[in-house]
Coordinates of C-alpha atoms and ligand atoms in Angstrom, one line a residue:
M242 CA -36.5 40.2 -108.0
A243 CA -33.0 41.7 -107.5
T244 CA -34.0 45.2 -108.3
K245 CA -35.1 47.1 -105.2
K246 CA -38.6 48.4 -105.6
S247 CA -38.9 50.9 -102.7
V248 CA -37.4 53.9 -104.3
S249 CA -38.0 57.4 -103.0
S250 CA -41.0 59.1 -104.6
L251 CA -41.5 62.4 -106.3
K252 CA -44.4 63.1 -104.1
E253 CA -42.2 63.4 -101.0
T254 CA -39.9 65.9 -102.7
D255 CA -39.8 69.6 -102.2
L256 CA -40.2 71.0 -105.7
K257 CA -41.2 74.7 -105.6
G258 CA -38.8 76.9 -107.5
K259 CA -36.3 74.0 -107.6
R260 CA -34.3 73.1 -110.8
V261 CA -35.2 69.5 -111.4
F262 CA -33.1 67.3 -113.8
V263 CA -35.5 64.8 -115.3
R264 CA -34.1 61.8 -117.2
V265 CA -36.9 60.7 -119.6
D266 CA -36.8 58.2 -122.4
L267 CA -38.0 60.0 -125.5
N268 CA -36.4 57.5 -127.8
V269 CA -39.3 57.4 -130.2
P270 CA -39.3 56.2 -133.8
L271 CA -39.1 58.8 -136.5
D272 CA -39.7 58.4 -140.2
D273 CA -37.4 59.7 -143.0
N274 CA -39.1 63.1 -142.7
F275 CA -38.6 63.3 -139.0
N276 CA -42.3 62.6 -138.2
I277 CA -42.9 60.7 -135.0
T278 CA -44.4 57.4 -135.9
D279 CA -45.2 56.3 -132.3
D280 CA -45.4 58.9 -129.5
T281 CA -46.1 56.4 -126.7
R282 CA -42.9 57.3 -124.8
I283 CA -43.6 61.0 -125.0
R284 CA -47.1 60.6 -123.7
A285 CA -45.8 58.2 -120.9
A286 CA -43.4 60.9 -119.8
V287 CA -46.0 63.6 -119.5
P288 CA -47.6 62.9 -116.0
T289 CA -44.3 63.4 -114.2
I290 CA -43.4 66.5 -116.2
K291 CA -46.8 68.0 -115.6
Y292 CA -46.7 67.2 -111.9
L293 CA -43.3 69.0 -111.6
M294 CA -44.5 72.0 -113.6
D295 CA -47.7 72.2 -111.6
H296 CA -45.7 72.2 -108.3
G297 CA -43.6 75.1 -109.5
A298 CA -40.4 73.2 -110.4
R299 CA -38.1 74.5 -113.2
V300 CA -37.9 71.4 -115.3
I301 CA -34.8 70.3 -117.2
L302 CA -35.6 67.4 -119.5
C303 CA -32.8 65.0 -120.6
S304 CA -33.1 62.1 -123.1
H305 CA -31.2 60.1 -125.7
L306 CA -32.5 59.3 -129.2
G307 CA -31.1 56.4 -131.1
R308 CA -27.5 55.4 -130.8
P309 CA -25.5 58.3 -132.4
K310 CA -21.8 58.3 -132.5
G311 CA -21.0 61.9 -131.6
V312 CA -23.1 64.8 -132.7
T313 CA -25.4 63.5 -135.5
P314 CA -28.1 65.9 -136.7
K315 CA -30.5 63.1 -137.6
Y316 CA -30.6 62.1 -134.0
S317 CA -31.5 65.6 -132.7
L318 CA -34.4 65.9 -130.3
K319 CA -35.7 69.0 -132.1
P320 CA -38.4 67.1 -134.1
L321 CA -39.9 66.1 -130.7
V322 CA -40.4 69.7 -129.5
P323 CA -43.8 70.4 -131.1
R324 CA -45.4 67.2 -129.8
L325 CA -44.0 67.6 -126.4
S326 CA -45.1 71.2 -126.2
E327 CA -48.6 70.2 -127.4
L328 CA -48.9 67.5 -124.8
L329 CA -47.6 69.7 -122.0
G330 CA -49.7 72.7 -123.1
V331 CA -46.7 75.1 -122.9
E332 CA -43.9 76.0 -125.4
V333 CA -40.9 73.9 -124.5
K334 CA -37.6 75.4 -125.5
I335 CA -34.7 73.2 -126.6
A336 CA -31.0 73.8 -126.0
N337 CA -28.3 73.0 -128.6
D338 CA -26.4 70.8 -126.1
C339 CA -26.9 69.2 -122.7
I340 CA -23.9 70.8 -120.8
G341 CA -21.9 74.0 -121.1
E342 CA -22.3 77.7 -120.7
E343 CA -25.2 78.2 -123.1
V344 CA -27.2 75.5 -121.4
E345 CA -26.5 76.9 -118.0
K346 CA -27.8 80.3 -119.2
L347 CA -31.0 78.7 -120.6
V348 CA -31.4 76.8 -117.3
A349 CA -31.2 80.0 -115.3
E350 CA -33.9 81.4 -117.5
I351 CA -36.5 78.6 -116.9
P352 CA -39.4 80.1 -115.0
G353 CA -41.1 78.2 -112.2
G354 CA -43.5 75.8 -113.9
G355 CA -41.5 76.0 -117.1
A356 CA -39.5 73.3 -119.0
L357 CA -36.3 73.2 -121.1
L358 CA -35.4 70.2 -123.2
L359 CA -31.7 69.4 -123.5
E360 CA -30.2 68.1 -126.8
N361 CA -29.5 64.4 -127.2
V362 CA -27.3 63.4 -124.2
R363 CA -25.7 60.7 -126.4
F364 CA -24.0 63.3 -128.5
H365 CA -21.4 63.1 -125.8
K366 CA -19.6 59.8 -125.8
E367 CA -19.1 60.3 -122.0
E368 CA -22.8 59.5 -121.5
E369 CA -22.6 55.8 -122.4
K370 CA -19.2 55.5 -120.6
N371 CA -20.8 56.8 -117.5
D372 CA -18.0 59.3 -117.2
P373 CA -18.0 60.8 -113.6
E374 CA -16.9 64.3 -114.8
F375 CA -19.7 64.3 -117.4
A376 CA -22.2 63.1 -114.8
K377 CA -21.0 65.9 -112.4
K378 CA -21.6 68.5 -115.2
L379 CA -25.2 67.2 -115.7
A380 CA -25.7 67.2 -111.9
S381 CA -24.5 70.8 -111.6
L382 CA -27.5 72.0 -113.6
A383 CA -30.0 71.1 -111.0
E384 CA -31.0 70.6 -107.3
V385 CA -33.2 67.5 -107.7
Y386 CA -32.8 64.4 -109.9
V387 CA -35.8 62.5 -111.1
N388 CA -35.4 59.3 -113.2
D389 CA -38.5 58.5 -115.2
A390 CA -36.6 56.8 -118.1
F391 CA -37.7 53.2 -117.4
G392 CA -36.8 52.2 -121.0
T393 CA -33.2 53.1 -120.3
A394 CA -33.0 52.0 -116.7
H395 CA -31.0 48.9 -117.7
R396 CA -28.1 51.2 -118.9
A397 CA -25.5 52.4 -116.4
H398 CA -25.0 55.7 -118.2
A399 CA -24.1 59.1 -116.9
S400 CA -27.6 60.5 -117.1
T401 CA -29.3 57.3 -115.8
E402 CA -26.9 56.2 -113.1
G403 CA -23.8 58.4 -112.6
V404 CA -25.7 61.6 -112.1
A405 CA -27.6 60.2 -109.1
K406 CA -24.3 60.0 -107.2
Y407 CA -23.9 63.8 -107.4
L408 CA -27.4 65.1 -107.3
K409 CA -29.6 64.5 -104.3
P410 CA -32.4 63.9 -103.7
A411 CA -32.5 61.3 -106.5
V412 CA -36.1 60.0 -106.9
A413 CA -38.2 57.9 -109.3
G414 CA -40.8 59.5 -111.5
F415 CA -44.3 58.2 -111.9
L416 CA -43.7 56.2 -115.0
M417 CA -40.7 54.5 -113.4
Q418 CA -42.7 53.8 -110.3
K419 CA -45.6 52.3 -112.3
E420 CA -43.3 50.1 -114.3
L421 CA -41.7 48.8 -111.1
D422 CA -45.1 48.3 -109.4
Y423 CA -46.3 46.1 -112.3
L424 CA -43.1 44.3 -113.4
V425 CA -41.7 43.7 -109.9
G426 CA -44.8 44.0 -107.7
A427 CA -47.4 42.1 -109.7
V428 CA -44.8 39.4 -110.6
A429 CA -43.6 39.0 -107.0
N430 CA -47.1 38.8 -105.6
P431 CA -49.3 37.8 -108.4
K432 CA -52.9 36.9 -108.1
K433 CA -52.9 33.2 -108.9
P434 CA -53.0 31.2 -111.1
F435 CA -50.2 33.2 -112.7
A436 CA -49.3 32.6 -116.4
A437 CA -46.4 33.7 -118.6
I438 CA -46.6 33.7 -122.4
V439 CA -43.1 33.9 -123.9
G440 CA -42.6 34.1 -127.6
G441 CA -40.2 35.9 -130.0
S442 CA -37.5 34.6 -132.3
K443 CA -34.9 32.8 -130.2
V444 CA -34.6 30.7 -127.1
S445 CA -31.2 32.3 -126.4
S446 CA -32.7 35.8 -126.0
K447 CA -35.3 34.5 -123.5
I448 CA -33.5 31.9 -121.5
G449 CA -33.1 34.2 -118.5
V450 CA -36.7 35.3 -118.5
I451 CA -38.0 31.7 -118.9
E452 CA -35.8 30.4 -116.1
S453 CA -36.8 33.2 -113.8
L454 CA -40.5 32.9 -114.6
L455 CA -40.4 29.1 -114.0
E456 CA -39.7 29.9 -110.4
K457 CA -43.0 31.8 -110.1
V458 CA -45.6 30.8 -112.7
D459 CA -48.3 28.2 -112.7
F460 CA -48.5 28.1 -116.5
L461 CA -45.9 28.8 -119.2
F462 CA -47.0 29.1 -122.8
L463 CA -44.3 29.2 -125.5
G464 CA -44.8 30.5 -129.0
G465 CA -42.8 32.2 -131.8
G466 CA -39.7 31.0 -133.4
M467 CA -38.2 29.6 -130.2
I468 CA -40.6 26.6 -130.1
Y469 CA -38.8 24.8 -133.0
T470 CA -35.8 24.3 -130.8
F471 CA -38.0 22.7 -128.3
Y472 CA -39.6 20.5 -131.0
K473 CA -36.3 19.5 -132.5
A474 CA -35.0 18.6 -129.0
Q475 CA -38.0 16.2 -128.7
G476 CA -37.1 14.6 -132.0
Y477 CA -39.7 16.2 -134.2
S478 CA -39.1 17.3 -137.8
I479 CA -39.1 21.0 -138.0
G480 CA -38.4 21.5 -141.7
S481 CA -36.5 24.8 -142.2
S482 CA -38.0 26.5 -139.2
L483 CA -35.8 28.6 -137.0
V484 CA -33.7 26.5 -134.7
E485 CA -30.7 27.0 -132.4
E486 CA -28.8 23.7 -132.6
D487 CA -26.7 24.6 -129.6
K488 CA -29.7 25.1 -127.4
L489 CA -31.3 21.7 -127.8
D490 CA -30.1 20.4 -124.5
L491 CA -31.1 23.7 -122.8
A492 CA -34.7 23.3 -124.3
T493 CA -34.8 19.8 -122.8
S494 CA -33.6 21.0 -119.5
L495 CA -36.2 23.8 -119.4
I496 CA -38.9 21.2 -120.0
E497 CA -37.5 19.1 -117.2
K498 CA -37.3 22.1 -114.9
A499 CA -41.0 22.9 -115.6
K500 CA -41.8 19.3 -114.6
V501 CA -39.9 19.5 -111.4
K502 CA -41.4 22.8 -110.5
G503 CA -44.9 21.7 -111.3
V504 CA -45.3 24.3 -114.0
K505 CA -47.7 23.5 -116.8
L506 CA -45.6 24.2 -119.9
L507 CA -47.7 24.4 -123.0
L508 CA -46.2 24.4 -126.5
P509 CA -48.4 25.0 -129.5
A510 CA -50.0 21.9 -130.9
D511 CA -50.3 23.2 -134.5
V512 CA -48.4 25.8 -136.4
V513 CA -48.9 27.7 -139.6
V514 CA -46.1 26.9 -142.0
A515 CA -44.7 28.8 -145.0
D516 CA -42.5 27.9 -147.9
K517 CA -40.3 31.0 -147.4
F518 CA -39.7 33.8 -144.8
A519 CA -41.7 36.4 -146.7
P520 CA -45.1 38.2 -146.4
D521 CA -46.2 36.6 -149.7
A522 CA -45.1 33.1 -148.7
N523 CA -47.4 30.2 -149.5
S524 CA -48.9 28.9 -146.3
K525 CA -50.8 25.9 -145.0
V526 CA -51.7 24.7 -141.5
C527 CA -49.6 21.8 -140.4
I528 CA -51.1 20.0 -137.5
I529 CA -48.1 18.6 -135.6
V530 CA -48.7 17.1 -132.2
R531 CA -51.4 17.8 -129.7
L532 CA -49.6 18.1 -126.4
N533 CA -51.9 18.8 -123.5
Y534 CA -49.0 19.5 -121.3
V535 CA -45.6 18.9 -122.6
H536 CA -44.5 16.7 -119.7
S537 CA -47.5 14.4 -120.2
L538 CA -47.8 13.7 -123.8
E539 CA -51.5 12.7 -123.7
Y540 CA -52.9 12.2 -127.1
V541 CA -52.3 12.9 -130.7
H542 CA -55.1 15.0 -132.3
V543 CA -55.5 16.1 -135.8
N544 CA -57.9 18.9 -136.5
L545 CA -59.4 17.3 -139.6
L546 CA -62.4 19.6 -139.9
F547 CA -60.4 22.7 -140.0
S548 CA -57.8 21.2 -142.2
A549 CA -60.2 19.6 -144.6
I550 CA -62.1 22.8 -145.2
F551 CA -59.4 25.3 -145.5
L552 CA -56.1 23.8 -145.8
Q553 CA -53.9 21.0 -146.9
V554 CA -53.2 18.5 -144.1
V555 CA -49.6 17.4 -143.5
P556 CA -48.7 14.5 -141.3
A557 CA -48.9 15.1 -137.6
S558 CA -45.8 15.6 -135.6
E559 CA -43.7 16.9 -138.4
I560 CA -43.1 19.9 -140.6
A561 CA -42.1 18.8 -144.1
D562 CA -38.7 19.7 -145.6
G563 CA -38.8 23.1 -147.3
W564 CA -41.5 24.4 -144.9
M565 CA -41.0 26.6 -141.8
G566 CA -43.3 27.4 -138.9
L567 CA -44.2 31.1 -138.8
D568 CA -47.2 31.2 -136.5
I569 CA -49.2 29.2 -134.0
G570 CA -52.2 27.4 -135.4
P571 CA -55.9 27.6 -134.6
D572 CA -55.9 24.6 -132.4
S573 CA -53.1 26.1 -130.3
I574 CA -55.0 29.4 -130.1
K575 CA -58.0 27.5 -128.7
T576 CA -56.0 25.5 -126.2
F577 CA -54.0 28.6 -125.0
S578 CA -57.2 30.6 -124.7
E579 CA -58.9 28.0 -122.6
A580 CA -56.0 27.7 -120.3
L581 CA -55.7 31.5 -120.0
D582 CA -59.3 31.7 -119.0
T583 CA -58.4 29.9 -115.8
T584 CA -55.7 32.5 -114.8
K585 CA -55.7 35.7 -112.8
T586 CA -52.3 37.3 -113.7
I587 CA -50.7 37.1 -117.2
I588 CA -47.4 38.4 -118.3
W589 CA -46.6 38.4 -122.0
N590 CA -43.2 38.8 -123.7
G591 CA -42.6 38.1 -127.3
P592 CA -45.0 37.5 -130.3
M593 CA -46.5 34.1 -131.2
G594 CA -45.4 34.4 -134.8
V595 CA -44.0 36.7 -137.5
F596 CA -46.8 39.2 -136.8
E597 CA -45.1 41.8 -139.1
F598 CA -46.4 39.6 -142.0
E599 CA -50.2 39.8 -142.2
K600 CA -50.5 36.1 -143.0
F601 CA -48.7 35.0 -139.9
A602 CA -50.2 37.6 -137.4
A603 CA -53.3 35.6 -136.4
G604 CA -51.8 33.8 -133.4
T605 CA -50.3 37.0 -131.9
E606 CA -53.5 38.9 -132.6
A607 CA -55.7 36.2 -131.0
I608 CA -53.6 36.2 -127.9
A609 CA -53.8 40.0 -127.7
W610 CA -57.6 39.8 -128.0
K611 CA -57.8 37.1 -125.4
L612 CA -55.7 39.2 -122.9
A613 CA -57.9 42.3 -123.7
E614 CA -61.0 40.3 -122.9
L615 CA -59.5 38.9 -119.7
S616 CA -58.4 42.4 -118.6
G617 CA -62.1 43.4 -118.8
K618 CA -62.9 40.5 -116.4
G619 CA -60.3 41.7 -113.8
V620 CA -57.3 39.6 -114.8
T621 CA -54.0 41.5 -114.5
T622 CA -52.4 41.6 -117.9
I623 CA -48.9 42.9 -118.3
I624 CA -47.2 43.3 -121.7
G625 CA -43.5 43.4 -121.2
G626 CA -41.5 43.6 -124.4
G627 CA -40.8 45.6 -127.5
D628 CA -42.4 43.5 -130.2
S629 CA -45.3 42.3 -128.1
V630 CA -46.1 45.9 -127.3
A631 CA -46.0 46.7 -131.0
A632 CA -48.3 43.8 -131.8
V633 CA -50.8 44.9 -129.1
E634 CA -50.7 48.4 -130.5
K635 CA -51.1 47.2 -134.0
A636 CA -54.3 45.4 -132.9
G637 CA -55.5 48.7 -131.3
L638 CA -55.8 47.0 -127.9
A639 CA -53.1 48.9 -125.9
D640 CA -55.6 50.7 -123.6
K641 CA -57.3 47.4 -122.7
M642 CA -54.3 45.9 -120.9
S643 CA -53.5 46.5 -117.3
H644 CA -50.0 47.6 -118.1
I645 CA -47.9 48.0 -121.2
S646 CA -44.2 48.5 -120.5
T647 CA -42.3 51.3 -122.3
G648 CA -39.1 49.3 -122.0
G649 CA -38.2 46.3 -124.1
G650 CA -34.7 45.5 -122.9
A651 CA -35.4 47.0 -119.4
S652 CA -38.5 44.9 -118.8
L653 CA -36.8 41.8 -120.0
E654 CA -33.9 42.4 -117.6
L655 CA -36.3 43.1 -114.8
L656 CA -38.2 39.9 -115.4
E657 CA -35.0 38.0 -115.5
G658 CA -34.4 39.3 -112.0
K659 CA -31.4 41.4 -113.0
P660 CA -30.9 44.7 -111.1
L661 CA -31.5 47.8 -113.1
P662 CA -28.7 50.4 -112.5
G663 CA -31.0 53.3 -113.1
V664 CA -33.2 52.1 -110.3
L665 CA -30.5 51.0 -107.9
A666 CA -28.9 54.5 -108.1
L667 CA -32.0 56.2 -106.7
D668 CA -32.5 57.0 -103.0
D669 CA -34.2 54.4 -100.9
A670 CA -37.7 55.1 -99.8
Ligands
ADP284 N1 -41.8 31.4 -136.1 C1 -41.0 32.4 -136.2 N2 -39.9 32.3 -137.0 C2 -39.1 33.4 -137.1 N3 -39.2 34.5 -136.4 C3 -40.3 34.7 -135.6 C4 -41.2 33.6 -135.4 N4 -42.1 34.0 -134.6 C5 -41.8 35.3 -134.2 N5 -40.7 35.7 -134.8 C6 -40.0 37.0 -134.8 O1 -39.6 37.3 -133.5 C7 -39.4 38.7 -133.4 C8 -39.6 39.1 -132.0 O2 -38.7 38.5 -131.2 P1 -38.2 39.2 -129.9 O3 -37.3 40.4 -130.2 O4 -37.6 38.1 -129.1 O5 -39.5 39.7 -129.2 P2 -39.7 40.9 -128.2 O6 -39.2 42.1 -128.9 O7 -41.2 40.9 -128.0 O8 -39.0 40.6 -127.0 C9 -40.4 39.3 -134.4 O9 -39.7 40.1 -135.3 C10 -41.0 38.1 -135.0 O10 -41.2 38.3 -136.4
X15_285 O1 -35.5 51.9 -126.9 C1 -34.9 51.5 -125.9 O2 -34.8 50.2 -125.5 P1 -35.8 49.0 -126.1 O3 -35.7 49.0 -127.6 O4 -35.1 47.7 -125.5 O5 -37.1 49.2 -125.6 C2 -34.3 52.5 -124.9 O6 -34.6 53.8 -125.3 C3 -32.9 52.2 -124.7 O7 -32.2 52.4 -125.8 P2 -30.8 51.7 -126.1 O8 -31.1 50.2 -126.3 O9 -30.2 52.3 -127.3 O10 -29.9 51.9 -124.8

């Protein structure tokens, strides 16, 4: 992986009485009434903040929320204060800005072991421009820089990258370290056999991650909307399923690459189809082609029992016109599960189907349950991606996995082998 892993740690840093600027990612979803609908990222930031407070540091918390263009009240961090205070067990104050005289005054008043939350750093356009003068102003608030904002580590912004040039020591927080340990460490030195499950909507958004993982894994399972591009590339009828016509050659070359690398690439054998992209779509199970491994088309298998009892059978190897695949089918779930049973490390990025619609959530849920079961048997299970994390949480299985990443884009870039600016900027260990 291109991102260095050995970044300097918080534990080797002198903290007592020091003003510590902590970049956290508190970019949590809020409903229309400004209630937090998922506080995972706040909870994930707590261990580092508590450690700093317990070691007598004066903690300055900095985060963005959303993508505001200038000062936008609906993106204020104020609604987060009660939950943050509750989790930390102290009353956290919030400033009206993140730089300026009033902020400096509030920073000077932070007692040892206390914390101040700065207002949304993206209210200043200089943040996303990584403006050096703005970074210097942020740096001038403190004596130590801690980056714990893994979810934003793929952004070279003033508070995630620029500030580390002017504020030393610049070290990783515990969340950042944990994410790197799993997403870099476990992937670089996996217990074998090592499997990757990649789903989600499009091949184009996952090319990098698939290519990178093909260098490392023993198994690659594909699901979600991207599979229809692979099917079309093999000449199958895909009805009105999602397809990227300009990626057909790429899909073929990825299959070829898997073959050359000796990676067992598994595509779903059967898919659940719908007559429209909607939660109330009519659905039936369409058994397409049973591929044991895609590079050795072994046999065609129609699951007659399942189909005869529950659902209408459509001809194997094709999805009829007017129908679209929105989930992997029961036979695929079984095949995937059996193959996963033989592995020791699994990384999962991207849902198997349109899990947001109840009717098409079964494949994603089944994979989530399988990974939860395998975690209990000592398999390392890593969920690295926004929607896959949402699916695992929806199934109530988050605490069963070895690691759930707090960064969608960041984990994807890391798995692609791209360097993360927020990590590179930190001091070497
Ligand atoms: N068969 C499918 N057809 C269309 N969209 C799909 C299909 N399967 C999954 N999706 C959609 O893919 C989206 C997730 O894609 P993506 O953003 O790539 O995943 P992640 O956020 O995990 O990286 C989900 O919104 C899901 O509904
Ligand atoms: O939510 C985030 O990223 P994610 O949706 O890719 O997990 C981060 O807070 C980064 O936010 P950004 O994509 O607006 O820079």
